[in-house]
mmCIF file of C-alpha atoms in Angstrom:
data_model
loop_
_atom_site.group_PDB
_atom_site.id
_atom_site.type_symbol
_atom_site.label_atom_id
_atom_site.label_comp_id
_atom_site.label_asym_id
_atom_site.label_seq_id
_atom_site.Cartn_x
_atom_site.Cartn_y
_atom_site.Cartn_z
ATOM 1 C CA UNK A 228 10.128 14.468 2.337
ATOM 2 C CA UNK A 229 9.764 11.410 -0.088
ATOM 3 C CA UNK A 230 7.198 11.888 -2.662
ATOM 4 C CA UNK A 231 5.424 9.608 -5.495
ATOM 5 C CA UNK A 232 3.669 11.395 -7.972
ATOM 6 C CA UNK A 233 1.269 9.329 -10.706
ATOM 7 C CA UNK A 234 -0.254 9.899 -14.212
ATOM 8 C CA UNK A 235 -3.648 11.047 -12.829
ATOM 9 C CA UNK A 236 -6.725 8.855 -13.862
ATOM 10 C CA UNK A 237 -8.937 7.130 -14.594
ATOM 11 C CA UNK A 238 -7.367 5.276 -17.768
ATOM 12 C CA UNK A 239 -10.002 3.711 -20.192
ATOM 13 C CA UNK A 240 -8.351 1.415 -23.151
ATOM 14 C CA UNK A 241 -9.759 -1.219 -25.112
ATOM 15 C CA UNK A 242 -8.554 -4.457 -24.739
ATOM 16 C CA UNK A 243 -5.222 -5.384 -26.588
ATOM 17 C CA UNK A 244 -3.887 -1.556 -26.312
ATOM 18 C CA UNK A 245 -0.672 -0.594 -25.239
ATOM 19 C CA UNK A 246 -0.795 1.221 -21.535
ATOM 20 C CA UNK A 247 1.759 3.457 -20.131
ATOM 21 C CA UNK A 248 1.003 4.658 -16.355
ATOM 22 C CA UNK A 249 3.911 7.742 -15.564
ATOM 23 C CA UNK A 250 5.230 7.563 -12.234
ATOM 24 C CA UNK A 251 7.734 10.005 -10.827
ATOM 25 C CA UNK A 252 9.568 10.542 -7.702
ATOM 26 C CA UNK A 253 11.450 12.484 -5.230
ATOM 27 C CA UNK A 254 13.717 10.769 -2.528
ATOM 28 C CA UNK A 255 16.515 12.227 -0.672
ATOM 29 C CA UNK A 256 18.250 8.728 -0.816
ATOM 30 C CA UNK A 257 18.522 5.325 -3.515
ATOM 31 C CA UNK A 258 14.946 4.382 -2.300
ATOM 32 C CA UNK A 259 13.688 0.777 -4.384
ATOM 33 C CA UNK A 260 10.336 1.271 -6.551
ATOM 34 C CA UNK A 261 7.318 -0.970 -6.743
ATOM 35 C CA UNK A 262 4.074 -1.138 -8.225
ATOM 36 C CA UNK A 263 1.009 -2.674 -6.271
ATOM 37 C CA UNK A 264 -2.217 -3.476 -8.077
ATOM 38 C CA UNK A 265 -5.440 -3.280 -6.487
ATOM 39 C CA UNK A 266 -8.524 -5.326 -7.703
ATOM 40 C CA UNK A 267 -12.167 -4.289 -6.791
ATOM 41 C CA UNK A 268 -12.916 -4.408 -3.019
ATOM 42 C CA UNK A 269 -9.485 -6.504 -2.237
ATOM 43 C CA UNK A 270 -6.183 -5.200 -0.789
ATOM 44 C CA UNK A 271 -3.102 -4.628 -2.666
ATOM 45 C CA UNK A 272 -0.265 -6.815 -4.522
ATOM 46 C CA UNK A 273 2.940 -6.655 -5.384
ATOM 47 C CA UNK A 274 3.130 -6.021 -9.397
ATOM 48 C CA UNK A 275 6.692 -6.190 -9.581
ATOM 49 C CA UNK A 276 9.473 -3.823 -7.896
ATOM 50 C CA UNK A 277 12.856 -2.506 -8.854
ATOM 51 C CA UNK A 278 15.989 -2.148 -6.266
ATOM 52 C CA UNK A 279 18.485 -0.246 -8.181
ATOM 53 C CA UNK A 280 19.094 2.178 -11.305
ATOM 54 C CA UNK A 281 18.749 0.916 -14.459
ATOM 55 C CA UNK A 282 16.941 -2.429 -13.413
ATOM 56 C CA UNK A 283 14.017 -3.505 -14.830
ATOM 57 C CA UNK A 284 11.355 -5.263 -12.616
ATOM 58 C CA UNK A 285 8.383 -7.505 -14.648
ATOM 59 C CA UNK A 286 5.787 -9.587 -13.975
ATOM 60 C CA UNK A 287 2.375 -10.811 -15.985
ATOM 61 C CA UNK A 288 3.110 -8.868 -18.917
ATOM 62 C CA UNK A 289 4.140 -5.861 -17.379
ATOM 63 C CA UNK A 290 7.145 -3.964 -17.037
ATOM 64 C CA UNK A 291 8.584 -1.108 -15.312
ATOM 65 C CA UNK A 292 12.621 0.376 -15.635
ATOM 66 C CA UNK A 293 14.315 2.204 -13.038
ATOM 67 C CA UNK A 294 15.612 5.765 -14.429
ATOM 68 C CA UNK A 295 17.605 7.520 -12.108
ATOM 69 C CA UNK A 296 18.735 10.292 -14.211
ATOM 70 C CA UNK A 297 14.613 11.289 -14.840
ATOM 71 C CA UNK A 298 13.598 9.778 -11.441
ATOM 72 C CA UNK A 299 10.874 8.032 -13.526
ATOM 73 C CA UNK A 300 9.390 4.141 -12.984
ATOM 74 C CA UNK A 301 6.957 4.473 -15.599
ATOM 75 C CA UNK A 302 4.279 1.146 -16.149
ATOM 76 C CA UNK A 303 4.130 -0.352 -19.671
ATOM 77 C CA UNK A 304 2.592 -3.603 -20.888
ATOM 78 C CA UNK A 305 2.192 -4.444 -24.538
ATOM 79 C CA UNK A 306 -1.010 -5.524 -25.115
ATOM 80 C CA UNK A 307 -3.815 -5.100 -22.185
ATOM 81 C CA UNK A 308 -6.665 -7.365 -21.147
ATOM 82 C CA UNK A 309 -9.878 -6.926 -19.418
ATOM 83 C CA UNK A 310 -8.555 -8.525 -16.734
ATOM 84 C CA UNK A 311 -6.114 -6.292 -16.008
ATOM 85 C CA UNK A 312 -9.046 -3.325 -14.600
ATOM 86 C CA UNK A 313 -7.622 -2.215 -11.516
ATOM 87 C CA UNK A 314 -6.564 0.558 -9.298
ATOM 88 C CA UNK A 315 -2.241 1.086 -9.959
ATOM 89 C CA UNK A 316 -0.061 2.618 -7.009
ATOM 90 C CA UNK A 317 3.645 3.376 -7.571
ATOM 91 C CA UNK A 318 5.363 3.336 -4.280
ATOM 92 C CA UNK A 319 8.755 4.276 -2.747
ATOM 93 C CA UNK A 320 10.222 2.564 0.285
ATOM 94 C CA UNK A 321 11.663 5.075 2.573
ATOM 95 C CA UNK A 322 14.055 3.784 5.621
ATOM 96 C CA UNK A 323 13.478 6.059 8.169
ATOM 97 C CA UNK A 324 14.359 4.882 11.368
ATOM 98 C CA UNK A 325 16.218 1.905 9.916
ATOM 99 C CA UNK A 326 13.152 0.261 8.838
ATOM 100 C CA UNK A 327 11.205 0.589 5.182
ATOM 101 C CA UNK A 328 7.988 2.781 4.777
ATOM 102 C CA UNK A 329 6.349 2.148 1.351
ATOM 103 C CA UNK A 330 5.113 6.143 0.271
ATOM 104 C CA UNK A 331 2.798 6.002 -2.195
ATOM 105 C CA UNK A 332 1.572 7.457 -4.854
ATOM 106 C CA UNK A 333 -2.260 8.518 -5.309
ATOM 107 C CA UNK A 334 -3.165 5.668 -7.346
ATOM 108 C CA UNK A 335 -4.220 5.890 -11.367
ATOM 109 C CA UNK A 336 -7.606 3.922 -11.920
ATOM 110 C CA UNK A 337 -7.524 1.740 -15.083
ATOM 111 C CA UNK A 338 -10.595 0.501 -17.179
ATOM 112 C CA UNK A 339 -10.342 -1.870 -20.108
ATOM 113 C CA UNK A 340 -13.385 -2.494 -22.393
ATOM 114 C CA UNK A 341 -13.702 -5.089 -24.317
ATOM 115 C CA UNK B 206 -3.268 -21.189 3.417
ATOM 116 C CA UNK B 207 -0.862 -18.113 4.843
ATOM 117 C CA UNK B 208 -1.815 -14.915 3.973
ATOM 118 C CA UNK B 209 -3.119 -12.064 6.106
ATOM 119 C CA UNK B 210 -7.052 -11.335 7.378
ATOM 120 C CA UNK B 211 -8.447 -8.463 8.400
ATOM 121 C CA UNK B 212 -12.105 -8.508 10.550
ATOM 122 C CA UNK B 213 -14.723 -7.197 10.193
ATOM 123 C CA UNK B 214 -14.996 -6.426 6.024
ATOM 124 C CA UNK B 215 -17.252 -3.072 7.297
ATOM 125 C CA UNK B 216 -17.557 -1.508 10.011
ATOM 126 C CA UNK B 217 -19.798 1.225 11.616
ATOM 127 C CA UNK B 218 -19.285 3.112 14.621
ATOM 128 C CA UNK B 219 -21.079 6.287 16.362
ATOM 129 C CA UNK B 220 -19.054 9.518 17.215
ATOM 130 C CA UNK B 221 -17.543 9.773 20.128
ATOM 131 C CA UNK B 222 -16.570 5.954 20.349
ATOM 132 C CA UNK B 223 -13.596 3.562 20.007
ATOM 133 C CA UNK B 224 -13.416 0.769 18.035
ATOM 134 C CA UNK B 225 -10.695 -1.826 16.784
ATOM 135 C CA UNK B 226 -9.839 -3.371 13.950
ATOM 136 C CA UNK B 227 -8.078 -6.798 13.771
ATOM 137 C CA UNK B 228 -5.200 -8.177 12.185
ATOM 138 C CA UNK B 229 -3.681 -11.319 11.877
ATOM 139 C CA UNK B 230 -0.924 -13.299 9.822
ATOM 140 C CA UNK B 231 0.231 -16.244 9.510
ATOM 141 C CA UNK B 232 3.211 -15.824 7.448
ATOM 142 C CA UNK B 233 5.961 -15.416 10.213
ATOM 143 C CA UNK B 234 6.968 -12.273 9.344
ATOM 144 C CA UNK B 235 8.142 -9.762 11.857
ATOM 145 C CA UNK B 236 7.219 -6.541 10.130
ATOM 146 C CA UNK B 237 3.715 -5.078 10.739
ATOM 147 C CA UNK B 238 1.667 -1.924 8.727
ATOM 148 C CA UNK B 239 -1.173 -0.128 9.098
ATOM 149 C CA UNK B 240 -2.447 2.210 6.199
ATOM 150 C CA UNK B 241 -5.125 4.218 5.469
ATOM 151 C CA UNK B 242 -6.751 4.852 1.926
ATOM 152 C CA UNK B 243 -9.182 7.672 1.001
ATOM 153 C CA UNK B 244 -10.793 7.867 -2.029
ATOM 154 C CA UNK B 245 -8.345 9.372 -4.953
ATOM 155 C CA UNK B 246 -6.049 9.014 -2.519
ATOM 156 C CA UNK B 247 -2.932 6.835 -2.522
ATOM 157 C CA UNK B 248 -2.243 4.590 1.065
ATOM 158 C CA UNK B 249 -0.619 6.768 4.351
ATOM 159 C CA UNK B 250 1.381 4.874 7.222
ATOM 160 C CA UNK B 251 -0.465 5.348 10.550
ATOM 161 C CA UNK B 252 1.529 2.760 12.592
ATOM 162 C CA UNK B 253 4.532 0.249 11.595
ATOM 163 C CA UNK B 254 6.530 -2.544 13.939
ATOM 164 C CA UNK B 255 9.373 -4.110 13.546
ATOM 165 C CA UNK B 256 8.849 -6.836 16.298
ATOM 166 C CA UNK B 257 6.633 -7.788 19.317
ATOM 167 C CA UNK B 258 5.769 -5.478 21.825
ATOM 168 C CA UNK B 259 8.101 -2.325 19.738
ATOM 169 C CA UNK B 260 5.773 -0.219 16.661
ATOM 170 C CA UNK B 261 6.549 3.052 15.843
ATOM 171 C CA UNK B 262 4.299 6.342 14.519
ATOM 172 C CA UNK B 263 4.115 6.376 10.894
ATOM 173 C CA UNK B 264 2.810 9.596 9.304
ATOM 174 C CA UNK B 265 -0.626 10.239 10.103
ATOM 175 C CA UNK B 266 -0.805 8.384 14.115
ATOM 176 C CA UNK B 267 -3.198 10.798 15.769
ATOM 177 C CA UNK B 268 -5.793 9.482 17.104
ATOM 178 C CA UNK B 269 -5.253 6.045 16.548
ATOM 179 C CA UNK B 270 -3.163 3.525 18.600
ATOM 180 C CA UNK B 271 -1.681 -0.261 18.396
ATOM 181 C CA UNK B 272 -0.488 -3.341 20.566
ATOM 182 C CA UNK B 273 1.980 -5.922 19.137
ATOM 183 C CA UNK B 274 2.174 -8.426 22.164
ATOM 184 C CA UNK B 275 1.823 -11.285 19.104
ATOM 185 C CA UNK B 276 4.034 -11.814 16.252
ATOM 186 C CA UNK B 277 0.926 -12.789 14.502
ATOM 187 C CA UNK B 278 -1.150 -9.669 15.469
ATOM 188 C CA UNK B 279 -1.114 -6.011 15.391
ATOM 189 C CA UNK B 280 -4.375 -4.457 16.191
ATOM 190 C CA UNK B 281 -5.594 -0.951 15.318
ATOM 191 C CA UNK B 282 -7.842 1.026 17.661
ATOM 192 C CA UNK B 283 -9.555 4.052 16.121
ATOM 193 C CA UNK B 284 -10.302 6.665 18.675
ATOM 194 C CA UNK B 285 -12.355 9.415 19.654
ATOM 195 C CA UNK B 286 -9.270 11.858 18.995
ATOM 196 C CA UNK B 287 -9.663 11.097 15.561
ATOM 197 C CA UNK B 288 -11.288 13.616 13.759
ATOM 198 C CA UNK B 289 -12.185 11.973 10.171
ATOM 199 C CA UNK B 290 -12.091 8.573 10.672
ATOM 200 C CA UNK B 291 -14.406 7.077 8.021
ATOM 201 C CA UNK B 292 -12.004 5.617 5.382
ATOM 202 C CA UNK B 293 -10.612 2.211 4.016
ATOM 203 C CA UNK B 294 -7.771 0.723 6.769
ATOM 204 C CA UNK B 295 -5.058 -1.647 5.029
ATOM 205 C CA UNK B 296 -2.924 -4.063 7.218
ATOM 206 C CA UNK B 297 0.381 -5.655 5.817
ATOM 207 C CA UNK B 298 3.271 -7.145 7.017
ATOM 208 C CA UNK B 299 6.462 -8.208 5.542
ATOM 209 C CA UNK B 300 9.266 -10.687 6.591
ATOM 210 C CA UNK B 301 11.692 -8.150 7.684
ATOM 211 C CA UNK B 302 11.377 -4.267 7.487
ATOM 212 C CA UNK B 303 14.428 -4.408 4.929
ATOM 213 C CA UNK B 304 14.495 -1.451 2.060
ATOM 214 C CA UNK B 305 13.164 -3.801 -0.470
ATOM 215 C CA UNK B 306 11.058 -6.167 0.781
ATOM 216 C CA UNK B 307 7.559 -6.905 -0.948
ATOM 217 C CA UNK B 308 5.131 -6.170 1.467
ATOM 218 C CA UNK B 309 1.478 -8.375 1.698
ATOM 219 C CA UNK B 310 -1.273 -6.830 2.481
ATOM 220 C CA UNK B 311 -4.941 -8.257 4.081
ATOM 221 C CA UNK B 312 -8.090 -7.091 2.270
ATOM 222 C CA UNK B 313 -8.785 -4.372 4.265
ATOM 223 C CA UNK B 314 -11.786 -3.011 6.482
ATOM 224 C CA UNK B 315 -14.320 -0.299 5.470
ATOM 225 C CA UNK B 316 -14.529 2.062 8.377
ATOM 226 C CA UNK B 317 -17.953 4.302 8.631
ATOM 227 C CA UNK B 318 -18.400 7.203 10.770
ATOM 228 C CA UNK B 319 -22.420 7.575 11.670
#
């Protein structure tokens, strides 16, 4: 089946660093690609998402690209912040049974110091 | 404000009994999830509907069952059957159950096995 696999954690930078979470995949189909950030005892949001090959999805600083030809959506941002601490999942939607399952991957814990 | 809540924020419960875990949302949207995160772990579907009174088995259903007879509510009941269930239960929902729509999720509930 459909499979997510992440950088494995936890990730400790100091502030202003550049970050680069790998995430790789396996899917049978053209699934889209997200990443969902997950702050300290709260559920998860939508970091940004990508639909199709070669798109790029961004949001707050951060930026992911769609590579079909290495199945790849790695995360990048530029220059972290303390704020940005937080548990990273890459996820997959699947549509079985005509309706989308989000697989995930097993999450890559990030710590910034200041 | 719309947005999703999940009761109680921890729960504990004795061997051998049922319990259920609530969630509502407010958002109108059709599509309902339930996950479940372990620690190191990335999120697995248990239960997903599409609309009110149909849900379907995600990947990891045993022991647990669900009731959509609201739009705005898809409740999770934890039972007996299941044989680990101390973990961290997500609920989410999204407008349709399309391939790429962003799906919200509530802050979750912190299930304890005694």
């Amino acid at each position: 089946g459909d499979s997510v696999t992440q950088m494995e954690g936890p990730v400790t930078l100091s502030e202003e660093a550049f970050l680069t979470i790998n995430c790789t995949y396996t899917a049978t189909g053209y699934p889209s690609l997200f990443w969902y950030v997950q702050y300290p005892g709260e559920g998860l949001q939508l970091l940004l998402k990508a639909t199709k090959a070669d798109d790029k999805g961004s949001n707050k600083g951060f930026e992911a690209t769609y590579r079909k030809e290495t199945t790849s959506f790695h995360l990048e941002k530029g220059s972290v912040q303390v704020s940005d601490s937080a548990v990273y999942f890459c996820a997959l939607s699947d549509l079985g049974k005509g309706a989308q399952k989000l697989v995930f991957g097993q999450g890559t814990r990030l710590t910034i110091n200041p | 404000d719309g947005g999703i809540t999940q009761s109680p924020k921890y729960l504990f419960r004795k061997e051998g009994q049922n319990v259920t875990l609530s969630c509502e949302q407010n958002l109108n949207h059709d599509a309902m999830y339930w996950y479940r995160q372990d620690p190191g772990q990335g999120l697995r579907l248990i239960y997903y509907s599409q609309i009110v009174n149909d849900f379907q088995k995600g990947d990891i259903a045993e022991g647990y069952s669900v009731s959509r007879e609201k739009k705005e509510s898809f409740p999770l009941t934890v039972t007996s059957a299941q044989k680990n269930p101390t973990a961290f239960y997500l609920c989410a929902s999204s407008i349709t159950s399309g391939r790429a729509e962003e799906q919200f999720f509530g802050p979750g509930t912190r299930l304890t096995v005694l």
